Coordinates of C-alpha atoms and ligand atoms in Angstrom, one line a residue:
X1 CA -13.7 3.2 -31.1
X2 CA -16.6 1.8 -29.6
X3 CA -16.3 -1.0 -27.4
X4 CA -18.7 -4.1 -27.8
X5 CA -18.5 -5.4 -24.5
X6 CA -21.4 -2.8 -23.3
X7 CA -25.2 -2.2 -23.9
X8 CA -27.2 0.7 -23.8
X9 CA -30.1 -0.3 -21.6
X10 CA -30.8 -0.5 -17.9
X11 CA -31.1 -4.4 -18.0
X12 CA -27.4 -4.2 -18.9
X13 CA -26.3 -2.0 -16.0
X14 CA -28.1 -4.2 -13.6
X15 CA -26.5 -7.5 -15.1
X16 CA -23.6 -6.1 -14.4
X17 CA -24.4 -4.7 -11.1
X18 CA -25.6 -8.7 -10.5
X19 CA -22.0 -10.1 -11.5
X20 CA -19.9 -7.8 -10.1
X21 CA -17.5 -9.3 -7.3
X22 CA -16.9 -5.9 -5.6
X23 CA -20.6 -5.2 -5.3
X24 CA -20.9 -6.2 -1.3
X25 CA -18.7 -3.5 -0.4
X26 CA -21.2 -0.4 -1.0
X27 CA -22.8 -1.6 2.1
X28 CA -20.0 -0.8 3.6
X29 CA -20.4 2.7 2.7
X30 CA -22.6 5.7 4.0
X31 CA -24.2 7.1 0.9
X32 CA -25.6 10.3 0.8
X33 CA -29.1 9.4 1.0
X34 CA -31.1 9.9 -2.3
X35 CA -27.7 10.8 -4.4
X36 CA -25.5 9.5 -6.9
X37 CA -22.2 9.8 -5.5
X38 CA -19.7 10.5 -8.5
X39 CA -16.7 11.9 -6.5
X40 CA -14.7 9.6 -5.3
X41 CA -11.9 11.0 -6.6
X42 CA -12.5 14.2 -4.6
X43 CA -14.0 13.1 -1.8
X44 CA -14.2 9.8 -1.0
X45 CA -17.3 8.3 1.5
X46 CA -17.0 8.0 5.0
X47 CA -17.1 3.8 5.7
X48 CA -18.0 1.9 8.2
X49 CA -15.1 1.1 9.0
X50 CA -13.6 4.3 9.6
X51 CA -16.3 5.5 12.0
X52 CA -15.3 2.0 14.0
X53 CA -11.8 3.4 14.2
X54 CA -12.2 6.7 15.0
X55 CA -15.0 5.5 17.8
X56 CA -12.3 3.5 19.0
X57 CA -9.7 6.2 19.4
X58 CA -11.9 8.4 21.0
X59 CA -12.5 5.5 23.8
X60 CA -8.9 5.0 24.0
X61 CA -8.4 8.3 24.5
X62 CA -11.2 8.9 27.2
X63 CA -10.2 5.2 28.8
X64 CA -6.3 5.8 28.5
X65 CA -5.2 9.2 28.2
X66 CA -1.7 10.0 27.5
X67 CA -1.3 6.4 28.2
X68 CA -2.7 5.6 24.4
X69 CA 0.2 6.9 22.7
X70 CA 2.1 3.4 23.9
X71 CA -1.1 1.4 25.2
X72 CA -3.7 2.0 22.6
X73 CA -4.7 -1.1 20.1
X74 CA -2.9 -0.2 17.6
X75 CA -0.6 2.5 19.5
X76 CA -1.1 5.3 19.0
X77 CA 2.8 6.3 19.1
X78 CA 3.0 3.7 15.4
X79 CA 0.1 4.9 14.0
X80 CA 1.7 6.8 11.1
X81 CA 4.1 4.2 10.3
X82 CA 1.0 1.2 10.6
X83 CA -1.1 2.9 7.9
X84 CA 2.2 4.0 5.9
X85 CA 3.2 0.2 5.9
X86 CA -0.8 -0.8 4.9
X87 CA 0.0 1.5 2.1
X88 CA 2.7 1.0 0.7
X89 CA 1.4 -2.3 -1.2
X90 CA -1.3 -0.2 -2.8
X91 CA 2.0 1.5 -4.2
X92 CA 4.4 -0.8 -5.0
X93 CA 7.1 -0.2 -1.8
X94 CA 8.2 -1.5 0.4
X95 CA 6.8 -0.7 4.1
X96 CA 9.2 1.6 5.4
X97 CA 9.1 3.8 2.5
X98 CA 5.3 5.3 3.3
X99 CA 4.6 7.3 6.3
X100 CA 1.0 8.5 7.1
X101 CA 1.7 12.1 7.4
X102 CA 1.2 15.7 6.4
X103 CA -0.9 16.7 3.8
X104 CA -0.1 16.6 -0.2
X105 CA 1.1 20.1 -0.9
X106 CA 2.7 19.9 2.6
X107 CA 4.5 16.7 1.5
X108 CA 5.8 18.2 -1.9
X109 CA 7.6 21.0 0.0
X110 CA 9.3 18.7 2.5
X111 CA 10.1 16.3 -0.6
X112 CA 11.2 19.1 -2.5
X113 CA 13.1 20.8 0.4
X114 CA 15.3 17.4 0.8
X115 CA 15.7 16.5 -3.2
X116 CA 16.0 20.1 -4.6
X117 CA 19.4 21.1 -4.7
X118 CA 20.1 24.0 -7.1
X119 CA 23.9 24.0 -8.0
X120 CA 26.1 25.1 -11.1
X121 CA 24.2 24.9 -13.9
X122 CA 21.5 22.1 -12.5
X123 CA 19.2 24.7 -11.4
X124 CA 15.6 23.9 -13.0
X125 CA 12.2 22.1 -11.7
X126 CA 9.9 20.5 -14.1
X127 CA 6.3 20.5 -13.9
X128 CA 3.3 20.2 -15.7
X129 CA 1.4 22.9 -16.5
X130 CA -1.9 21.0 -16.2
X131 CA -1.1 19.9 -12.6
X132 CA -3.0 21.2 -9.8
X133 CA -2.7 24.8 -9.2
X134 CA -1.1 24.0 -5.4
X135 CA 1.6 21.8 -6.4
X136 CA 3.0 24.4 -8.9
X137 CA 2.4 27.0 -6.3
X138 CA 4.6 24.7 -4.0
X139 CA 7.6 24.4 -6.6
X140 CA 7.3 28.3 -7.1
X141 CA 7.9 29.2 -3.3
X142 CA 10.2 26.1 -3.3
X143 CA 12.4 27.9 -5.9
X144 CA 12.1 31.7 -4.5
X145 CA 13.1 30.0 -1.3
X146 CA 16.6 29.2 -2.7
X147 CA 17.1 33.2 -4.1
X148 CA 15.8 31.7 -7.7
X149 CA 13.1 33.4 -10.0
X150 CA 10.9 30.6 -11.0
X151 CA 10.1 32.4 -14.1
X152 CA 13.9 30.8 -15.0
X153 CA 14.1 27.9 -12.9
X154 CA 10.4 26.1 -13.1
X155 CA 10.0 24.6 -16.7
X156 CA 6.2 23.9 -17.2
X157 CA 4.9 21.5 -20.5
X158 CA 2.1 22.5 -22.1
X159 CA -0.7 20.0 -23.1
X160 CA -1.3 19.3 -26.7
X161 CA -4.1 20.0 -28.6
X162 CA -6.2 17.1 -27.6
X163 CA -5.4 18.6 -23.7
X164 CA -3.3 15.3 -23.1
X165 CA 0.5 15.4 -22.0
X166 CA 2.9 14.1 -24.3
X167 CA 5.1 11.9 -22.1
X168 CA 7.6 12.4 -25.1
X169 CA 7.3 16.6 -24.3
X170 CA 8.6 15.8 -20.9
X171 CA 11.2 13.4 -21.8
X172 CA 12.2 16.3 -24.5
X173 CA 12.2 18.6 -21.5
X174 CA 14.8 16.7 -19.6
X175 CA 18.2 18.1 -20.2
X176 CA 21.4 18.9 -17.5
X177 CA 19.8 21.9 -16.3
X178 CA 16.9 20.6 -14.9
X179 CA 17.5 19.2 -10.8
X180 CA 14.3 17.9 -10.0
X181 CA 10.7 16.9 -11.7
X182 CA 7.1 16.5 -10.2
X183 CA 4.5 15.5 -12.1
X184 CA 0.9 13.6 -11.3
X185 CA 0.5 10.3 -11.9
X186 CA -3.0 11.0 -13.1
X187 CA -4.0 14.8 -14.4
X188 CA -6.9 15.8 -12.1
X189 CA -8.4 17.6 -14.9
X190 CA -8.6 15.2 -17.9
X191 CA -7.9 11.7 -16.0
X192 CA -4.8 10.9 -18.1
X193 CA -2.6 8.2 -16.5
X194 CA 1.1 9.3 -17.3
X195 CA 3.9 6.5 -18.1
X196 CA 5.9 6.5 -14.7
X197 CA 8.2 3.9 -16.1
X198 CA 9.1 5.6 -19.0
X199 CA 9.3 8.6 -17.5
X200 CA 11.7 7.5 -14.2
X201 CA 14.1 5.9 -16.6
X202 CA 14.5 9.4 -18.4
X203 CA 14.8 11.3 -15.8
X204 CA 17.4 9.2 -14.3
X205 CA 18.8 8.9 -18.0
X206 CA 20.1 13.1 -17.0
X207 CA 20.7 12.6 -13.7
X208 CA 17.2 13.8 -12.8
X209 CA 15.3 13.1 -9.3
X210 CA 11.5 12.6 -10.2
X211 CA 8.9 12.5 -8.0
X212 CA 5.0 12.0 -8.3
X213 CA 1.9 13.1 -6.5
X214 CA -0.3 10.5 -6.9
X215 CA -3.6 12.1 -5.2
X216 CA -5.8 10.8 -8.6
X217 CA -4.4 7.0 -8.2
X218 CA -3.6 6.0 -5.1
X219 CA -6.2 3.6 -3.9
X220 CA -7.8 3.2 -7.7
X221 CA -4.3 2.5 -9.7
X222 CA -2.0 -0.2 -8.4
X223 CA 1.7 1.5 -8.7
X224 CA 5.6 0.2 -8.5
X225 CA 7.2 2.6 -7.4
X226 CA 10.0 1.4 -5.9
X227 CA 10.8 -1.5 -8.6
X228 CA 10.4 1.9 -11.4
X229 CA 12.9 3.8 -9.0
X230 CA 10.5 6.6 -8.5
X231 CA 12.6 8.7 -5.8
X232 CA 9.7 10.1 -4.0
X233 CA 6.0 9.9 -4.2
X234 CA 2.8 11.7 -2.2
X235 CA -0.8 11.8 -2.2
X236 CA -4.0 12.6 -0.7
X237 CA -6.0 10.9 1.9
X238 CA -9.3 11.8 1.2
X239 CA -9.7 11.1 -2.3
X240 CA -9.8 7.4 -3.5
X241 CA -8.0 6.7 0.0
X242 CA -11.5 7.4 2.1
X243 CA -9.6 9.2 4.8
X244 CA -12.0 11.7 5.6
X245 CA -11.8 15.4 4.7
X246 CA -8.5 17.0 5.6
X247 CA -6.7 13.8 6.3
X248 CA -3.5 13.1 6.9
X249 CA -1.8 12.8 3.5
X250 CA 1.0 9.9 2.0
X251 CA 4.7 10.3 1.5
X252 CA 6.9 7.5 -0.4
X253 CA 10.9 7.9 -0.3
X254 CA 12.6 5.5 -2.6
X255 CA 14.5 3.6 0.8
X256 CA 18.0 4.4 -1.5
X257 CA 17.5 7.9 -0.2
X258 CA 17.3 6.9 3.3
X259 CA 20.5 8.1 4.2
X260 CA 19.6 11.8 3.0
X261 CA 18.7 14.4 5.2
X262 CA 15.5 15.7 5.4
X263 CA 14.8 19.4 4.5
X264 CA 12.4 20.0 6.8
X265 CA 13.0 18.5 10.1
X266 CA 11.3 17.8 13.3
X267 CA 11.2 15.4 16.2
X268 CA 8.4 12.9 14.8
X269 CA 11.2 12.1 12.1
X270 CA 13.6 10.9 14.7
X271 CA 14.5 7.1 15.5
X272 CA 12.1 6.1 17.5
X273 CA 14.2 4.8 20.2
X274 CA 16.0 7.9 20.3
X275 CA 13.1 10.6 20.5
X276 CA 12.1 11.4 23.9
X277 CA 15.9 11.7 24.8
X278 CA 14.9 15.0 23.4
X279 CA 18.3 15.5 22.7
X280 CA 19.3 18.8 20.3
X281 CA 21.1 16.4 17.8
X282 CA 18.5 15.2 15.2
X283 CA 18.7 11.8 14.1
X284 CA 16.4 10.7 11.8
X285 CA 14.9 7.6 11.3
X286 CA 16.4 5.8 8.6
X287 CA 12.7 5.2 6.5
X288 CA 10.0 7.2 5.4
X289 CA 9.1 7.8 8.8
X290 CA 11.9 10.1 9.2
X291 CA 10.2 13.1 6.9
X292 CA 7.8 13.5 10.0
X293 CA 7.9 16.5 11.4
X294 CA 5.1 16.7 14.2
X295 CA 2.8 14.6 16.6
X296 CA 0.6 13.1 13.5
X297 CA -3.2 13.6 14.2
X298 CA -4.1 9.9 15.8
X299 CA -7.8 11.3 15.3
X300 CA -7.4 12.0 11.4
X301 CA -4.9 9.1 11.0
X302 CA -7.6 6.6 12.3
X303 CA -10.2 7.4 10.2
X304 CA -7.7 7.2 7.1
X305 CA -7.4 3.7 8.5
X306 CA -10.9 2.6 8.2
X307 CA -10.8 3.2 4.8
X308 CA -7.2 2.0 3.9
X309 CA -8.4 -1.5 5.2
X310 CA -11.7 -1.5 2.9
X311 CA -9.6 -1.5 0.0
X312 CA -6.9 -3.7 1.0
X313 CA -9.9 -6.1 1.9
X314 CA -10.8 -5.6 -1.8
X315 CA -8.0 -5.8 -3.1
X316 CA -6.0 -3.0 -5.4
X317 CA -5.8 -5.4 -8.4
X318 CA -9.6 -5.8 -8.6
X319 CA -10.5 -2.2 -7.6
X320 CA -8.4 -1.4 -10.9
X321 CA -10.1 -3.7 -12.7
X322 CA -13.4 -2.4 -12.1
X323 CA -12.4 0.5 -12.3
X324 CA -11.2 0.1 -15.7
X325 CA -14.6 -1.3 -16.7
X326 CA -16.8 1.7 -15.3
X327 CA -14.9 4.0 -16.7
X328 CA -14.5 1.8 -20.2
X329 CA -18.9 1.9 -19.6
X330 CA -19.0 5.4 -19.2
X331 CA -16.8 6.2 -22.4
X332 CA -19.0 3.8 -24.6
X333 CA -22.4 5.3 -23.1
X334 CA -20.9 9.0 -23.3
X335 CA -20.1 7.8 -27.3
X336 CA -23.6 6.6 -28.0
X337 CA -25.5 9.0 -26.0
X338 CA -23.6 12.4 -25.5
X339 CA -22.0 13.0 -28.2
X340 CA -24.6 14.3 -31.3
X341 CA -25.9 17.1 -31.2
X342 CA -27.7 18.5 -29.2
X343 CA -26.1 16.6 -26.0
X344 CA -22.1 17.5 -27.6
X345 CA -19.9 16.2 -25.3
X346 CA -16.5 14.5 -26.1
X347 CA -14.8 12.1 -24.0
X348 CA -11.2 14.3 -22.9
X349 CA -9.9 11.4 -20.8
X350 CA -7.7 8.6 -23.2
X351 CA -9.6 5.9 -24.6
X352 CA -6.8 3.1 -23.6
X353 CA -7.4 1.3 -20.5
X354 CA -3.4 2.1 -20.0
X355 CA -3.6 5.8 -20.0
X356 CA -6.3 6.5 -17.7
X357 CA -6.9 6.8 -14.2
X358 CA -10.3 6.4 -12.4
X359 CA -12.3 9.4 -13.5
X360 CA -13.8 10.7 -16.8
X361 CA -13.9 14.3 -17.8
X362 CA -16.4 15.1 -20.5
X363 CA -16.1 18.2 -22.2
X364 CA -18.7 20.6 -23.5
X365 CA -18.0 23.8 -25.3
X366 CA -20.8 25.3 -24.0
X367 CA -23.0 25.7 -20.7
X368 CA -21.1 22.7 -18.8
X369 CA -20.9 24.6 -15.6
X370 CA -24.8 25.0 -16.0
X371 CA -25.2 21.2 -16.6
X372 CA -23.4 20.4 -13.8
X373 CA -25.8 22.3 -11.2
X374 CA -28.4 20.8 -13.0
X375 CA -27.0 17.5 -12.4
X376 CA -26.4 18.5 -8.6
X377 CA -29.9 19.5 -8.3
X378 CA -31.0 15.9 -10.0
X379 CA -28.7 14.5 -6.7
X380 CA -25.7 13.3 -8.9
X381 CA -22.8 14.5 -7.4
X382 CA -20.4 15.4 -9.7
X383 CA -17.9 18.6 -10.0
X384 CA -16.7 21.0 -13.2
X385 CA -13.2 22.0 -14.1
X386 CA -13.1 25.3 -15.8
X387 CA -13.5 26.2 -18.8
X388 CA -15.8 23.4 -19.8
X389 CA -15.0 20.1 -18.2
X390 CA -17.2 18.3 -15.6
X391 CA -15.5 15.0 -14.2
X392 CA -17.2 11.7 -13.6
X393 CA -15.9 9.3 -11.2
X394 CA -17.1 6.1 -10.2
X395 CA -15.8 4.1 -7.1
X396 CA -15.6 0.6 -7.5
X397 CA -16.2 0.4 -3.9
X398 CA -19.3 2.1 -3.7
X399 CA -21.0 3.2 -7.3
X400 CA -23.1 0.5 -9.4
X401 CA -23.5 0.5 -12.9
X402 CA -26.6 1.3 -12.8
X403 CA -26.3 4.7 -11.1
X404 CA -23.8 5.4 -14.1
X405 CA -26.7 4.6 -16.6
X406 CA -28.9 6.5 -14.5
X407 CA -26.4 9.9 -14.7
X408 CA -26.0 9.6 -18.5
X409 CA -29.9 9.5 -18.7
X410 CA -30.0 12.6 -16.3
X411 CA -27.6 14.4 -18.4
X412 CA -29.7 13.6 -21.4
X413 CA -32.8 14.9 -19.8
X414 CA -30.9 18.2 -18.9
X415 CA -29.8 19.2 -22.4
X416 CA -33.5 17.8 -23.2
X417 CA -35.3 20.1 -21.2
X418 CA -32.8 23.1 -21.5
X419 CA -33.5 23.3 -17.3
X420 CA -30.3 24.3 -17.2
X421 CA -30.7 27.1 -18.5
X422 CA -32.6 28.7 -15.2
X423 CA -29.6 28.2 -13.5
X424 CA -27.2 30.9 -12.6
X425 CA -24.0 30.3 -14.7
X426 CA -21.3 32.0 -11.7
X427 CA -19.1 29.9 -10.5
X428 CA -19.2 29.0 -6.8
X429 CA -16.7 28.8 -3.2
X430 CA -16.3 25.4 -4.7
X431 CA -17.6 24.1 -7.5
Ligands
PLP501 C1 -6.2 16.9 -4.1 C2 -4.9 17.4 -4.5 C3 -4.1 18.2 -3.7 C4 -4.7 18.7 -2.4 O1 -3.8 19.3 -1.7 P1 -3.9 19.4 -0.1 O2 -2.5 20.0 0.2 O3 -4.1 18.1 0.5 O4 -5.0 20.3 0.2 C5 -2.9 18.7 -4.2 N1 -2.4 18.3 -5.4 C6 -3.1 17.4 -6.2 C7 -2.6 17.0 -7.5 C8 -4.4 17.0 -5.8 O5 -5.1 16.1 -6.5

């Protein structure tokens, strides 16, 4: 189980830190001062880069006006589609099938309003029911919206015993009823990397459109999404993307859908050339850029730019592959150090570089919430997941090894101490 590529000690971590090809790009970053940033895959840092290109929108827009929509550098009239196309290597497609738009749970209903057609006996949605609360929230209003009751139509797997999902429960799951399937590429909770391939091929096996939001992997998980036929794909700006709070969101639609009509429509979707003929007739654009529904926010979009170039720059491959290595680190230092008694945390998140995404969850049965503010108190920023989970995640961009030593020594200390215990164990807004 344990893996012999690690050591224990601080010299170790800052070996590492020494070797490590990615390590100029933390510069680039604006760390909170004094913490230990572990959230990357809830928040990710505001960059350099990003403040450049929102400063420079602001001066087009003070300089140019109205005029910026066709005269700003990039214009501001492309935007969506220019940071769609950046994406859509990070993600395997090709560059008209990403637009820069919406928001996740936004995306999902206008993917699931063009995909989800209920008819004859094809009447189900599958899900997972370890998702993220808003996504199934989403396919429930999705499905009342069509005169369904999703307590018929939304099928939801359970996680097994070891809080994984089986991918061979939702292959199982597949049958001629079901219409439609979301499902995450990586669980937000326990960090487990789901087989898209496998799972695309039996979906489309039934005659099954599958989609995935990909909020926990875009940006730290290189994806093929168009060479595995995925039919649609979103995800979230401001996680590993470093788009800034709120920011505009992803949506991927496999380009042999082009020709569909979207569900929700609006006059950002329309062919370019045609749109300020303003004419009552909508025709979309025949590319991702035709689920748009409204003026995108050039403000929001540009910041989401800054950071999409920072990890083009670095390159997805590499960002996996440290990724893989920090999180392979944690795992062995959680192993040696967290796991006896009295520190009793297990590792939740699979062990195979395969299954996992960029985040760790360790689990303890007891007090984890309390551990957690503790740790927040200590400045290492890191979040819980009810009932006992708190999540771990290091950016390759911006974390060192050394600061992921440092957090498993704080968490030692904690349990050491028992300073937890002054703590008030309620749940916050946010925790
Ligand atoms: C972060 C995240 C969201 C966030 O939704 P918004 O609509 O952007 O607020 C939704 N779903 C998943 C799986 C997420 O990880």
């Amino acid at each position: 189980m344990e893996d012999k590529r690690y050591g224990t000690s601080f010299e170790y971590a800052g070996e590492i830190d020494r070797r490590d090809p990615l390590s100029g790009y933390r510069d680039q970053f604006q760390i909170p001062p004094g913490k230990i940033y572990l959230l990357g895959n809830s928040l990710g840092l505001i960059s350099s880069r990003s403040v450049d290109s929102v400063e420079n929108v602001m001066e087009e827009w003070r300089r140019l006006g109205i005029m910026g929509w066709l005269e700003g550098d990039p214009p501001w009239f492309y935007l969506a589609e220019d940071a769609g196309s950046a994406a859509a290597s990070l993600v395997g497609a090709d560059p008209d099938e990403v637009i820069c738009t919406g928001s996740t749970t936004y995306n999902i209903h206008s993917a699931v309003s063009t995909f989800y057609k209920p008819a004859g006996k094809r009447t189900r949605i599958l899900a997972a029911s370890d998702d993220f609360s808003s996504d199934i929230y989403a396919l429930k209003s999705q499905i009342a919206l069509r005169g369904l009751d999703w307590r018929e139509e939304l099928i939801l797997v359970d996680p097994e015993e070891n809080r994984l999902t089986a991918e061979e429960k939702l292959e199982e799951a597949m049958d001629q009823k079901v219409a439609l399937a979301l499902l995450p590429s990586v669980f937000y909770r326990s960090g487990q990397l789901l087989d898209i391939g496998r799972l695309v091929s039996a979906a489309h096996r039934e005659g099954i459109i599958i989609g995935f939001d990909c909020s926990h992997s875009a940006g730290v998980v290189p994806h093929s999404l168009s060479r595995r036929g995925v039919d649609f794909a979103l995800w979230c700006g401001y996680k590993y993307m470093c788009g800034g709070p709120g920011s505009p969101a992803f949506l991927y639609i496999n380009s042999s859908h082009f020709g569909r009509e979207p569900g929700l429509a609006g006059w950002f979707g329309s062919i370019k050339e045609k749109q300020f003929e303003l004419s009552l007739d909508f025709e979309h654009a025949r590319s991702a850029g035709g689920w748009q529904v409204s003026s995108p926010g050039i403000i929001g979009t540009a910041a989401m730019r800054g950071g999409l170039e920072l990890i083009l720059d670095a390159g997805i491959d590499r960002i996996r592959e440290k990724s893989l290595d920090m999180t392979g680190y944690l795992i062995f230092l959680a192993d040696r150090m967290l796991s006896e008694e009295p520190y009793s945390f297990e590792v939740v998140t699979p062990r195979q570089p395969g299954r996992r995404g960029g985040h760790v969850a360790l689990a303890r049965a007891e007090d984890a919430f309390r551990i957690k503010e503790s740790l927040i108190e200590r400045g290492v920023i890191s979040d819980f997941r009810g009932p006992d989970i708190i999540r771990l995640a290091p950016s390759p961009l911006y974390n060192t090894y050394r600061e992921i030593r440092e957090t498993v020594s704080n968490i030692r200390e904690i349990v050491d101490s028992g300073e937890y215990r002054d703590l008030s164990p309620e749940g916050k807004i946010i925790s």
